[in-house]
């Protein structure tokens, strides 16, 4: 990442501020002045034209009384509008001026006024032929007694006045510009706090996760889409971390479970080969070796079963079959084990047959594992009961024993892979701790439930549901 989003936005803002400010001061004051000038010219032209129509002005020979009246009127206009009004004849002689007493003691002559008189130009700016020290806007309106122009009404308006107004307006516009800038900075700040900071945090976390730091904290600080994104990302990281930890534990457990039988097999074989174990004792130790290899086979089978469940996910091959027939066939394979411990197997089945809809092979595995555990953890000369019952659209299968039971605090853990309770270790040296996790994965893949009810030293009952066919 060469530049962050915020840096780009900041650069855009700086460009916006500088170009905006330059353009503002290049264009706005001139435009305001231009606008004020044209407005003033227009209104003063209208005023001058009206004055030129004033009846007493038509006659240069108006009486002194009329002239004084006119002078008073023009004086009051000029004071209230900050203007200077002249009455000038065609030769450029000032007949009346609001700045001087009437009649003028020394009527002033405007040089080169003929140009204006000939031109009939309506307005000019400047010092009006050097008559003013400062620049003025001069509006000239001819007094016409058809068909001749006799005199001119000239209104002078100081341009400094216009500049003051223009400056005031420019200042107001500058304040508005400043407010716009301040608001846009606030907008930038809001963007930074609301959008950029959470985004930055999310990117930081995702980088940490990619670099393997899956424990990098990403606590959502807002309550919006960002929080959903951050929560999801953290959840994914946690899951990946969990699965990584699980893989490590899995490999450690497998290595451990493989190592101990292999060590004992190796030890006994070496002892037989080097004669440490006499020939007459060899059968006994060969039996131990056979047991250990059976355990390894069992472990490998379980690992393969779990692997295939993980690979296939929910890929089951369901069919309609008789669950009672399956129970009987599994029970038949366990006959020798049952006889060895003198355990009685009781069937309490709901009818001759009971059709269910499930993956037959996988359900066989479930019943096999549950019955295997029941036999392993039952006391000799006890009984195991397999019950089936119908409830609504389900068939419930239960395997109950009168064995060692499971301590309440260990019940939630028995479903974990490689979990073996302490008391079971003594009773079951062959166990891998994978049986029940396989059972639960199969039942969950069917969208069904499995539960356990167990009391220490009394016994355990495992019940799972299946769809009735
Ligand atoms: P394993 O293949 O070693 O039997 P499981 O996953 O089947 O492993 O069982 C896990 C643990 O659950 C066992 O070690 C035992 O402690 C407990 N358990 C399972 N079934 C029973 C049962 N019927 N009676 C008592 N404890 C049981």
Tab-separated table of C-alpha atoms and ligand atoms in Angstrom:
chain	number	residue	atom	x	y	z
A	1	UNK	CA	0.000	0.000	0.000
A	2	UNK	CA	1.742	3.169	-1.228
A	3	UNK	CA	-0.696	5.708	0.211
A	4	UNK	CA	-3.514	5.153	2.641
A	5	UNK	CA	-7.064	6.118	1.829
A	6	UNK	CA	-6.877	8.855	4.460
A	7	UNK	CA	-3.684	10.302	2.982
A	8	UNK	CA	-5.373	10.425	-0.427
A	9	UNK	CA	-8.416	12.120	1.036
A	10	UNK	CA	-6.221	14.592	2.921
A	11	UNK	CA	-4.334	15.429	-0.297
A	12	UNK	CA	-7.663	15.943	-2.063
A	13	UNK	CA	-8.798	18.272	0.746
A	14	UNK	CA	-5.588	20.304	0.615
A	15	UNK	CA	-5.976	20.638	-3.157
A	16	UNK	CA	-9.613	21.608	-2.681
A	17	UNK	CA	-8.688	24.248	-0.065
A	18	UNK	CA	-5.823	25.791	-2.022
A	19	UNK	CA	-7.528	25.812	-5.447
A	20	UNK	CA	-10.766	27.018	-3.826
A	21	UNK	CA	-9.016	29.848	-1.983
A	22	UNK	CA	-7.008	30.980	-5.042
A	23	UNK	CA	-10.074	30.924	-7.307
A	24	UNK	CA	-12.147	32.690	-4.669
A	25	UNK	CA	-9.767	35.632	-4.302
A	26	UNK	CA	-9.107	35.810	-8.059
A	27	UNK	CA	-12.745	35.846	-9.113
A	28	UNK	CA	-15.094	36.809	-6.286
A	29	UNK	CA	-13.938	40.417	-5.412
A	30	UNK	CA	-13.891	41.439	-9.104
A	31	UNK	CA	-17.267	39.865	-9.732
A	32	UNK	CA	-18.753	41.603	-6.674
A	33	UNK	CA	-17.366	44.972	-7.750
A	34	UNK	CA	-18.608	44.432	-11.295
A	35	UNK	CA	-22.022	43.501	-9.999
A	36	UNK	CA	-22.233	46.471	-7.636
A	37	UNK	CA	-21.047	48.863	-10.338
A	38	UNK	CA	-23.612	47.695	-12.865
A	39	UNK	CA	-26.351	47.848	-10.205
A	40	UNK	CA	-25.317	51.327	-9.139
A	41	UNK	CA	-25.014	52.531	-12.729
A	42	UNK	CA	-28.464	51.260	-13.518
A	43	UNK	CA	-30.158	52.809	-10.483
A	44	UNK	CA	-28.320	56.148	-10.795
A	45	UNK	CA	-29.102	56.315	-14.533
A	46	UNK	CA	-32.789	55.928	-13.703
A	47	UNK	CA	-32.441	58.651	-11.013
A	48	UNK	CA	-30.571	61.023	-13.357
A	49	UNK	CA	-33.156	60.490	-16.084
A	50	UNK	CA	-35.934	61.331	-13.665
A	51	UNK	CA	-34.148	64.447	-12.520
A	52	UNK	CA	-33.646	65.465	-16.140
A	53	UNK	CA	-37.399	65.366	-16.564
A	54	UNK	CA	-37.967	67.645	-13.568
A	55	UNK	CA	-40.140	70.492	-15.012
A	56	UNK	CA	-38.082	73.352	-13.642
A	57	UNK	CA	-34.941	72.134	-15.260
A	58	UNK	CA	-36.352	72.463	-18.725
A	59	UNK	CA	-35.823	76.194	-18.662
A	60	UNK	CA	-32.496	77.668	-18.066
A	61	UNK	CA	-34.331	80.850	-17.406
A	62	UNK	CA	-36.231	79.481	-14.390
A	63	UNK	CA	-36.863	81.905	-11.595
A	64	UNK	CA	-34.501	82.206	-8.671
A	65	UNK	CA	-37.166	80.860	-6.354
A	66	UNK	CA	-37.595	77.759	-8.515
A	67	UNK	CA	-33.878	77.329	-8.704
A	68	UNK	CA	-33.554	77.482	-4.901
A	69	UNK	CA	-36.337	74.918	-4.573
A	70	UNK	CA	-34.586	72.629	-7.036
A	71	UNK	CA	-31.290	73.118	-5.232
A	72	UNK	CA	-32.869	72.135	-1.911
A	73	UNK	CA	-34.366	69.041	-3.459
A	74	UNK	CA	-31.075	67.981	-5.041
A	75	UNK	CA	-29.221	68.702	-1.781
A	76	UNK	CA	-31.485	66.466	0.209
A	77	UNK	CA	-31.127	63.661	-2.376
A	78	UNK	CA	-27.350	64.012	-2.495
A	79	UNK	CA	-26.990	63.941	1.298
A	80	UNK	CA	-29.208	60.926	1.804
A	81	UNK	CA	-27.663	59.017	-1.140
A	82	UNK	CA	-24.090	60.290	-0.675
A	83	UNK	CA	-24.064	61.713	-4.181
A	84	UNK	CA	-22.957	64.913	-5.831
A	85	UNK	CA	-25.395	66.283	-8.406
A	86	UNK	CA	-24.556	68.856	-11.012
A	87	UNK	CA	-26.533	70.779	-13.551
A	88	UNK	CA	-24.224	71.500	-16.477
A	89	UNK	CA	-24.969	73.356	-19.685
A	90	UNK	CA	-23.886	72.269	-23.136
A	91	UNK	CA	-20.644	74.247	-22.950
A	92	UNK	CA	-19.598	72.410	-19.827
A	93	UNK	CA	-20.342	75.205	-17.401
A	94	UNK	CA	-21.601	73.999	-14.038
A	95	UNK	CA	-24.855	75.844	-13.391
A	96	UNK	CA	-25.675	74.193	-10.083
A	97	UNK	CA	-23.810	71.821	-7.708
A	98	UNK	CA	-25.040	70.195	-4.536
A	99	UNK	CA	-21.587	70.744	-3.054
A	100	UNK	CA	-21.757	74.528	-3.382
A	101	UNK	CA	-24.105	77.349	-2.570
A	102	UNK	CA	-26.458	78.564	-5.233
A	103	UNK	CA	-25.907	80.631	-7.237
A	104	UNK	CA	-22.277	79.776	-7.791
A	105	UNK	CA	-20.048	82.762	-7.207
A	106	UNK	CA	-17.571	81.463	-9.824
A	107	UNK	CA	-19.304	78.930	-12.118
A	108	UNK	CA	-16.738	76.280	-12.981
A	109	UNK	CA	-15.958	75.253	-16.513
A	110	UNK	CA	-15.390	71.587	-17.385
A	111	UNK	CA	-12.657	71.251	-19.979
A	112	UNK	CA	-13.296	68.925	-22.904
A	113	UNK	CA	-16.911	68.462	-21.794
A	114	UNK	CA	-17.933	68.830	-25.434
A	115	UNK	CA	-16.667	65.261	-26.037
A	116	UNK	CA	-19.152	63.935	-23.518
A	117	UNK	CA	-21.911	66.194	-24.767
A	118	UNK	CA	-21.328	64.948	-28.318
A	119	UNK	CA	-20.847	61.381	-27.267
A	120	UNK	CA	-23.975	61.326	-25.134
A	121	UNK	CA	-22.329	58.590	-23.214
A	122	UNK	CA	-24.431	57.649	-20.257
A	123	UNK	CA	-21.760	56.939	-17.691
A	124	UNK	CA	-18.001	57.150	-17.108
A	125	UNK	CA	-15.658	56.336	-14.242
A	126	UNK	CA	-12.553	58.300	-13.282
A	127	UNK	CA	-11.798	61.773	-11.990
A	128	UNK	CA	-14.284	63.324	-14.456
A	129	UNK	CA	-11.868	65.490	-16.440
A	130	UNK	CA	-9.759	66.134	-13.387
A	131	UNK	CA	-12.670	67.643	-11.425
A	132	UNK	CA	-12.275	65.124	-8.533
A	133	UNK	CA	-9.280	63.925	-6.592
A	134	UNK	CA	-10.764	60.470	-6.113
A	135	UNK	CA	-12.359	58.231	-8.676
A	136	UNK	CA	-16.095	58.680	-9.172
A	137	UNK	CA	-18.837	57.074	-11.180
A	138	UNK	CA	-20.463	59.832	-13.232
A	139	UNK	CA	-23.902	59.397	-14.772
A	140	UNK	CA	-24.870	61.903	-17.416
A	141	UNK	CA	-28.485	62.434	-18.411
A	142	UNK	CA	-29.362	65.029	-21.040
A	143	UNK	CA	-32.106	67.585	-20.368
A	144	UNK	CA	-33.920	67.745	-23.644
A	145	UNK	CA	-36.404	70.279	-24.876
A	146	UNK	CA	-37.254	68.617	-28.152
A	147	UNK	CA	-35.462	68.569	-30.408
A	148	UNK	CA	-32.514	70.221	-28.578
A	149	UNK	CA	-30.488	69.181	-25.657
A	150	UNK	CA	-30.096	72.157	-23.464
A	151	UNK	CA	-28.416	70.983	-20.242
A	152	UNK	CA	-27.146	67.845	-18.510
A	153	UNK	CA	-27.881	66.403	-15.137
A	154	UNK	CA	-24.723	64.705	-13.875
A	155	UNK	CA	-24.669	62.491	-10.816
A	156	UNK	CA	-21.302	61.641	-9.263
A	157	UNK	CA	-20.980	58.716	-6.967
A	158	UNK	CA	-17.652	58.135	-5.169
A	159	UNK	CA	-16.168	54.790	-6.191
A	160	UNK	CA	-14.533	54.493	-2.753
A	161	UNK	CA	-18.068	54.019	-1.458
A	162	UNK	CA	-18.551	51.167	-3.925
A	163	UNK	CA	-15.230	49.628	-2.902
A	164	UNK	CA	-16.272	49.727	0.744
A	165	UNK	CA	-19.498	47.912	-0.145
A	166	UNK	CA	-17.568	45.426	-2.296
A	167	UNK	CA	-15.121	44.793	0.557
A	168	UNK	CA	-17.988	44.213	2.972
A	169	UNK	CA	-19.547	41.689	0.586
A	170	UNK	CA	-16.187	40.013	-0.061
A	171	UNK	CA	-15.701	39.707	3.700
A	172	UNK	CA	-19.133	38.106	4.068
A	173	UNK	CA	-18.294	35.655	1.257
A	174	UNK	CA	-14.929	34.912	2.918
A	175	UNK	CA	-16.719	34.108	6.185
A	176	UNK	CA	-19.077	31.769	4.271
A	177	UNK	CA	-16.043	30.127	2.619
A	178	UNK	CA	-14.394	29.767	6.009
A	179	UNK	CA	-17.565	28.152	7.408
A	180	UNK	CA	-17.650	25.747	4.425
A	181	UNK	CA	-13.967	24.868	5.013
A	182	UNK	CA	-14.556	24.365	8.738
A	183	UNK	CA	-17.556	22.129	8.017
A	184	UNK	CA	-15.587	20.105	5.496
A	185	UNK	CA	-12.762	19.668	8.020
A	186	UNK	CA	-15.372	18.450	10.504
A	187	UNK	CA	-16.648	16.097	7.790
A	188	UNK	CA	-13.106	14.829	7.272
A	189	UNK	CA	-12.778	14.315	11.020
A	190	UNK	CA	-16.078	12.429	11.125
A	191	UNK	CA	-14.932	10.294	8.193
A	192	UNK	CA	-11.687	9.567	10.042
A	193	UNK	CA	-13.423	8.571	13.274
A	194	UNK	CA	-16.424	6.732	11.835
A	195	UNK	CA	-14.947	5.068	8.763
A	196	UNK	CA	-11.212	5.263	8.573
A	197	UNK	CA	-10.198	4.292	12.125
A	198	UNK	CA	-12.315	1.082	12.212
A	199	UNK	CA	-11.114	0.251	8.697
A	200	UNK	CA	-7.500	0.790	9.736
A	201	UNK	CA	-8.052	-1.441	12.772
A	202	UNK	CA	-9.640	-4.142	10.598
A	203	UNK	CA	-6.789	-4.001	8.073
A	204	UNK	CA	-4.253	-4.158	10.910
A	205	UNK	CA	-5.983	-7.215	12.345
A	206	UNK	CA	-6.262	-8.948	8.974
A	207	UNK	CA	-2.520	-8.356	8.403
A	208	UNK	CA	-1.780	-9.815	11.829
A	209	UNK	CA	-3.959	-12.853	11.040
A	210	UNK	CA	-2.228	-13.364	7.690
A	211	UNK	CA	1.137	-13.206	9.454
A	212	UNK	CA	0.019	-15.950	11.808
A	213	UNK	CA	-0.896	-13.877	14.857
A	214	UNK	CA	-4.414	-15.292	15.148
A	215	UNK	CA	-4.813	-13.976	18.689
A	216	UNK	CA	-4.570	-10.314	17.612
A	217	UNK	CA	-7.447	-8.565	19.433
A	218	UNK	CA	-10.145	-6.995	17.267
A	219	UNK	CA	-12.834	-5.688	19.582
A	220	UNK	CA	-15.627	-3.930	17.674
A	221	UNK	CA	-15.878	-0.332	18.935
A	222	UNK	CA	-18.925	0.647	16.884
A	223	UNK	CA	-22.363	-0.840	16.388
A	224	UNK	CA	-22.639	-0.931	12.608
A	225	UNK	CA	-21.514	-2.896	9.546
A	226	UNK	CA	-17.889	-2.520	10.695
A	227	UNK	CA	-18.682	-4.283	13.930
A	228	UNK	CA	-20.243	-7.172	11.951
A	229	UNK	CA	-17.191	-7.343	9.707
A	230	UNK	CA	-14.786	-7.230	12.656
A	231	UNK	CA	-16.764	-9.805	14.623
A	232	UNK	CA	-16.839	-12.138	11.605
A	233	UNK	CA	-13.135	-11.680	10.969
A	234	UNK	CA	-12.269	-12.358	14.580
A	235	UNK	CA	-14.551	-15.382	14.600
A	236	UNK	CA	-12.787	-16.742	11.508
A	237	UNK	CA	-9.391	-16.134	13.102
A	238	UNK	CA	-10.519	-17.875	16.285
A	239	UNK	CA	-11.831	-20.831	14.296
A	240	UNK	CA	-8.597	-21.104	12.317
A	241	UNK	CA	-6.657	-20.869	15.548
A	242	UNK	CA	-8.847	-23.530	17.130
A	243	UNK	CA	-8.480	-25.829	14.181
A	244	UNK	CA	-4.707	-25.259	14.222
A	245	UNK	CA	-4.607	-26.074	17.924
A	246	UNK	CA	-6.814	-29.073	17.305
A	247	UNK	CA	-4.463	-30.323	14.566
A	248	UNK	CA	-1.495	-30.006	16.904
A	249	UNK	CA	-3.325	-31.798	19.723
A	250	UNK	CA	-4.588	-34.426	17.299
A	251	UNK	CA	-1.092	-35.204	16.043
A	252	UNK	CA	0.269	-35.215	19.617
A	253	UNK	CA	-2.468	-37.599	20.766
A	254	UNK	CA	-2.066	-39.909	17.786
A	255	UNK	CA	1.721	-40.017	18.230
A	256	UNK	CA	1.267	-40.777	21.905
A	257	UNK	CA	-1.345	-43.473	21.265
A	258	UNK	CA	0.818	-45.096	18.614
A	259	UNK	CA	4.045	-44.817	20.553
A	260	UNK	CA	3.042	-46.720	23.695
A	261	UNK	CA	1.847	-49.969	21.963
A	262	UNK	CA	4.783	-49.789	19.559
A	263	UNK	CA	7.220	-49.441	22.471
A	264	UNK	CA	5.762	-52.436	24.267
A	265	UNK	CA	5.671	-54.533	21.032
A	266	UNK	CA	9.298	-53.615	20.361
A	267	UNK	CA	10.296	-54.428	23.953
A	268	UNK	CA	8.622	-57.863	23.954
A	269	UNK	CA	9.896	-58.828	20.482
A	270	UNK	CA	13.478	-57.877	21.441
A	271	UNK	CA	13.131	-59.820	24.701
A	272	UNK	CA	11.860	-62.905	22.811
A	273	UNK	CA	14.662	-62.608	20.231
A	274	UNK	CA	17.501	-62.188	22.714
A	275	UNK	CA	16.133	-64.972	24.918
A	276	UNK	CA	15.259	-62.782	27.904
A	277	UNK	CA	11.790	-64.303	27.730
A	278	UNK	CA	12.131	-68.072	27.917
A	279	UNK	CA	10.435	-70.161	25.211
A	280	UNK	CA	7.745	-71.500	27.598
A	281	UNK	CA	6.669	-67.912	28.493
A	282	UNK	CA	6.640	-66.648	24.898
A	283	UNK	CA	2.957	-67.491	24.222
A	284	UNK	CA	1.850	-65.173	27.021
A	285	UNK	CA	3.886	-62.258	25.649
A	286	UNK	CA	2.890	-62.989	22.062
A	287	UNK	CA	-0.704	-62.571	23.276
A	288	UNK	CA	0.230	-59.148	24.682
A	289	UNK	CA	1.819	-58.261	21.328
A	290	UNK	CA	-1.365	-59.398	19.544
A	291	UNK	CA	-3.464	-57.216	21.870
A	292	UNK	CA	-1.273	-54.241	21.187
A	293	UNK	CA	-1.465	-54.725	17.419
A	294	UNK	CA	-5.251	-55.040	17.719
A	295	UNK	CA	-5.276	-51.753	19.592
A	296	UNK	CA	-3.211	-50.147	16.841
A	297	UNK	CA	-5.609	-51.539	14.229
A	298	UNK	CA	-8.569	-50.202	16.213
A	299	UNK	CA	-6.931	-46.800	16.536
A	300	UNK	CA	-6.154	-46.644	12.820
A	301	UNK	CA	-9.723	-47.654	11.958
A	302	UNK	CA	-11.133	-44.952	14.226
A	303	UNK	CA	-8.852	-42.288	12.771
A	304	UNK	CA	-9.838	-43.318	9.274
A	305	UNK	CA	-13.532	-43.235	10.258
A	306	UNK	CA	-13.170	-39.720	11.676
A	307	UNK	CA	-11.258	-38.596	8.622
A	308	UNK	CA	-13.904	-39.896	6.263
A	309	UNK	CA	-16.572	-38.088	8.312
A	310	UNK	CA	-14.615	-34.849	8.031
A	311	UNK	CA	-13.980	-35.334	4.322
A	312	UNK	CA	-17.522	-36.177	3.408
A	313	UNK	CA	-19.112	-33.717	5.804
A	314	UNK	CA	-22.829	-34.280	5.487
A	315	UNK	CA	-22.488	-36.659	2.571
A	316	UNK	CA	-24.535	-39.578	3.825
A	317	UNK	CA	-26.056	-42.407	1.859
A	318	UNK	CA	-29.433	-42.752	3.549
A	319	UNK	CA	-31.766	-45.665	2.863
A	320	UNK	CA	-34.714	-47.384	4.557
A	321	UNK	CA	-33.706	-50.325	6.712
A	322	UNK	CA	-34.786	-52.281	9.767
A	323	UNK	CA	-32.998	-50.924	12.840
A	324	UNK	CA	-33.913	-54.029	14.877
A	325	UNK	CA	-32.094	-56.264	12.376
A	326	UNK	CA	-29.030	-53.997	12.663
A	327	UNK	CA	-29.155	-54.164	16.497
A	328	UNK	CA	-29.320	-57.988	16.392
A	329	UNK	CA	-26.464	-58.321	13.926
A	330	UNK	CA	-24.182	-56.014	15.982
A	331	UNK	CA	-25.133	-57.894	19.147
A	332	UNK	CA	-24.107	-61.145	17.450
A	333	UNK	CA	-20.590	-59.811	16.782
A	334	UNK	CA	-20.264	-58.967	20.495
A	335	UNK	CA	-21.310	-62.383	21.775
A	336	UNK	CA	-17.829	-63.561	22.768
A	337	UNK	CA	-17.086	-60.289	24.615
A	338	UNK	CA	-20.439	-60.595	26.440
A	339	UNK	CA	-19.805	-64.212	27.360
A	340	UNK	CA	-16.318	-63.414	28.630
A	341	UNK	CA	-17.776	-60.990	31.220
A	342	UNK	CA	-20.964	-62.965	31.679
A	343	UNK	CA	-23.063	-59.952	30.705
A	344	UNK	CA	-26.676	-60.494	29.789
A	345	UNK	CA	-27.937	-58.541	26.767
A	346	UNK	CA	-31.631	-57.639	27.027
A	347	UNK	CA	-33.630	-56.424	24.034
A	348	UNK	CA	-36.657	-54.261	24.634
A	349	UNK	CA	-37.665	-53.493	21.082
A	350	UNK	CA	-40.870	-51.886	19.857
A	351	UNK	CA	-42.155	-54.663	17.635
A	352	UNK	CA	-40.667	-57.200	15.257
A	353	UNK	CA	-39.244	-54.701	12.862
A	354	UNK	CA	-38.796	-50.951	12.841
A	355	UNK	CA	-37.943	-49.184	9.623
A	356	UNK	CA	-35.785	-46.060	9.804
A	357	UNK	CA	-34.373	-43.695	7.198
A	358	UNK	CA	-30.614	-43.232	7.699
A	359	UNK	CA	-27.144	-44.217	6.489
A	360	UNK	CA	-27.142	-47.902	7.504
A	361	UNK	CA	-23.382	-48.400	7.615
A	362	UNK	CA	-22.868	-45.321	9.801
A	363	UNK	CA	-25.682	-46.253	12.202
A	364	UNK	CA	-24.115	-49.726	12.511
A	365	UNK	CA	-20.920	-47.972	13.597
A	366	UNK	CA	-22.884	-45.918	16.192
A	367	UNK	CA	-24.524	-48.974	17.764
A	368	UNK	CA	-21.237	-50.884	17.639
A	369	UNK	CA	-19.365	-48.113	19.492
A	370	UNK	CA	-22.108	-47.659	22.120
A	371	UNK	CA	-22.409	-51.399	22.776
A	372	UNK	CA	-18.626	-51.733	22.853
A	373	UNK	CA	-18.399	-49.010	25.534
A	374	UNK	CA	-21.304	-50.505	27.496
A	375	UNK	CA	-19.516	-53.885	27.610
A	376	UNK	CA	-16.120	-52.311	28.418
A	377	UNK	CA	-17.455	-50.219	31.309
A	378	UNK	CA	-19.898	-52.814	32.729
A	379	UNK	CA	-19.132	-54.943	35.699
A	380	UNK	CA	-19.022	-58.706	35.089
A	381	UNK	CA	-22.331	-60.570	35.619
A	382	UNK	CA	-24.369	-57.435	34.938
A	383	UNK	CA	-26.873	-56.644	32.184
A	384	UNK	CA	-27.057	-54.301	29.201
A	385	UNK	CA	-30.419	-53.288	27.774
A	386	UNK	CA	-31.020	-52.121	24.227
A	387	UNK	CA	-34.370	-50.370	23.876
A	388	UNK	CA	-36.182	-48.899	20.893
A	389	UNK	CA	-39.289	-46.707	21.109
A	390	UNK	CA	-41.397	-44.662	18.702
A	391	UNK	CA	-42.313	-41.046	19.341
A	392	UNK	CA	-43.983	-38.961	16.636
A	393	UNK	CA	-41.798	-39.174	13.529
A	394	UNK	CA	-38.789	-40.457	15.462
A	395	UNK	CA	-37.440	-43.789	16.660
A	396	UNK	CA	-35.331	-43.611	19.825
A	397	UNK	CA	-32.560	-46.157	20.375
A	398	UNK	CA	-31.094	-46.509	23.854
A	399	UNK	CA	-28.117	-48.530	25.131
A	400	UNK	CA	-28.159	-48.792	28.935
A	401	UNK	CA	-25.593	-50.470	31.168
A	402	UNK	CA	-25.057	-50.979	34.877
A	403	UNK	CA	-21.404	-50.088	34.741
A	404	UNK	CA	-19.041	-47.587	36.289
A	405	UNK	CA	-20.999	-44.517	35.143
A	406	UNK	CA	-19.527	-41.135	34.350
A	407	UNK	CA	-18.842	-38.360	36.920
A	408	UNK	CA	-21.138	-35.358	36.187
A	409	UNK	CA	-18.228	-32.955	35.528
A	410	UNK	CA	-16.832	-35.287	32.878
A	411	UNK	CA	-20.075	-35.847	30.956
A	412	UNK	CA	-19.622	-32.833	28.621
A	413	UNK	CA	-16.055	-33.927	27.848
A	414	UNK	CA	-16.740	-37.507	26.763
A	415	UNK	CA	-17.672	-36.288	23.247
A	416	UNK	CA	-14.260	-34.686	22.745
A	417	UNK	CA	-11.789	-36.501	20.584
A	418	UNK	CA	-9.212	-38.567	22.535
A	419	UNK	CA	-11.023	-37.975	25.806
A	420	UNK	CA	-10.901	-40.840	28.290
A	421	UNK	CA	-12.065	-40.410	31.865
A	422	UNK	CA	-9.578	-41.276	34.567
A	423	UNK	CA	-11.611	-44.146	35.996
A	424	UNK	CA	-12.120	-45.672	32.552
A	425	UNK	CA	-8.369	-45.857	31.871
A	426	UNK	CA	-7.942	-48.715	34.306
A	427	UNK	CA	-10.868	-50.661	32.838
A	428	UNK	CA	-10.144	-49.997	29.183
A	429	UNK	CA	-6.603	-50.180	27.964
A	430	UNK	CA	-7.678	-50.566	24.314
A	431	UNK	CA	-9.743	-47.364	24.204
A	432	UNK	CA	-8.689	-44.547	21.938
A	433	UNK	CA	-11.093	-41.864	23.169
A	434	UNK	CA	-12.431	-41.466	19.624
A	435	UNK	CA	-15.518	-43.712	19.736
A	436	UNK	CA	-18.042	-41.220	21.096
A	437	UNK	CA	-16.824	-38.335	18.967
A	438	UNK	CA	-17.400	-40.544	15.898
A	439	UNK	CA	-20.869	-41.413	17.252
A	440	UNK	CA	-21.814	-37.780	17.776
A	441	UNK	CA	-20.533	-36.658	14.358
A	442	UNK	CA	-22.599	-39.381	12.654
A	443	UNK	CA	-25.769	-38.531	14.584
A	444	UNK	CA	-25.335	-34.798	13.989
A	445	UNK	CA	-24.719	-35.427	10.287
A	446	UNK	CA	-28.149	-37.064	10.247
A	447	UNK	CA	-29.645	-33.947	11.848
A	448	UNK	CA	-30.485	-35.984	14.955
A	449	UNK	CA	-29.589	-35.820	18.658
A	450	UNK	CA	-27.753	-37.999	21.102
A	451	UNK	CA	-27.909	-37.678	24.895
A	452	UNK	CA	-26.384	-39.404	27.850
A	453	UNK	CA	-27.801	-39.982	31.309
A	454	UNK	CA	-25.243	-41.354	33.700
A	455	UNK	CA	-24.722	-41.846	37.437
A	456	UNK	CA	-21.374	-42.827	38.840
A	457	UNK	CA	-21.298	-46.479	40.029
A	458	UNK	CA	-24.878	-46.987	38.819
A	459	UNK	CA	-24.614	-46.966	35.051
A	460	UNK	CA	-25.038	-45.009	31.846
A	461	UNK	CA	-27.671	-44.704	29.160
A	462	UNK	CA	-26.993	-43.340	25.689
A	463	UNK	CA	-30.117	-42.420	23.678
A	464	UNK	CA	-30.200	-41.210	20.097
A	465	UNK	CA	-32.986	-40.450	17.651
A	466	UNK	CA	-33.528	-41.509	14.020
A	467	UNK	CA	-36.147	-40.653	11.401
A	468	UNK	CA	-38.937	-43.201	11.121
A	469	UNK	CA	-39.479	-44.474	7.632
B	1	LIG	P1	-13.070	-45.084	23.787
B	1	LIG	O1	-13.008	-45.442	22.348
B	1	LIG	O2	-11.747	-44.960	24.450
B	1	LIG	O3	-14.054	-45.868	24.554
B	1	LIG	P2	-15.053	-43.120	23.763
B	1	LIG	O4	-14.990	-41.807	23.018
B	1	LIG	O5	-15.971	-44.133	23.259
B	1	LIG	O6	-13.572	-43.616	23.835
B	1	LIG	O7	-15.402	-42.782	25.248
B	1	LIG	C1	-14.807	-41.705	25.894
B	1	LIG	C2	-14.902	-41.840	27.385
B	1	LIG	O8	-16.244	-41.789	27.786
B	1	LIG	C3	-14.454	-43.182	27.887
B	1	LIG	O9	-13.072	-43.207	28.108
B	1	LIG	C4	-15.230	-43.291	29.192
B	1	LIG	O10	-14.551	-42.555	30.168
B	1	LIG	C5	-16.518	-42.591	28.893
B	1	LIG	N1	-17.586	-43.576	28.560
B	1	LIG	C6	-18.075	-43.826	27.325
B	1	LIG	N2	-19.062	-44.776	27.406
B	1	LIG	C7	-19.197	-45.085	28.712
B	1	LIG	C8	-20.061	-45.972	29.438
B	1	LIG	N3	-20.956	-46.700	28.821
B	1	LIG	N4	-19.904	-46.017	30.773
B	1	LIG	C9	-19.003	-45.251	31.402
B	1	LIG	N5	-18.157	-44.386	30.789
B	1	LIG	C10	-18.253	-44.326	29.455
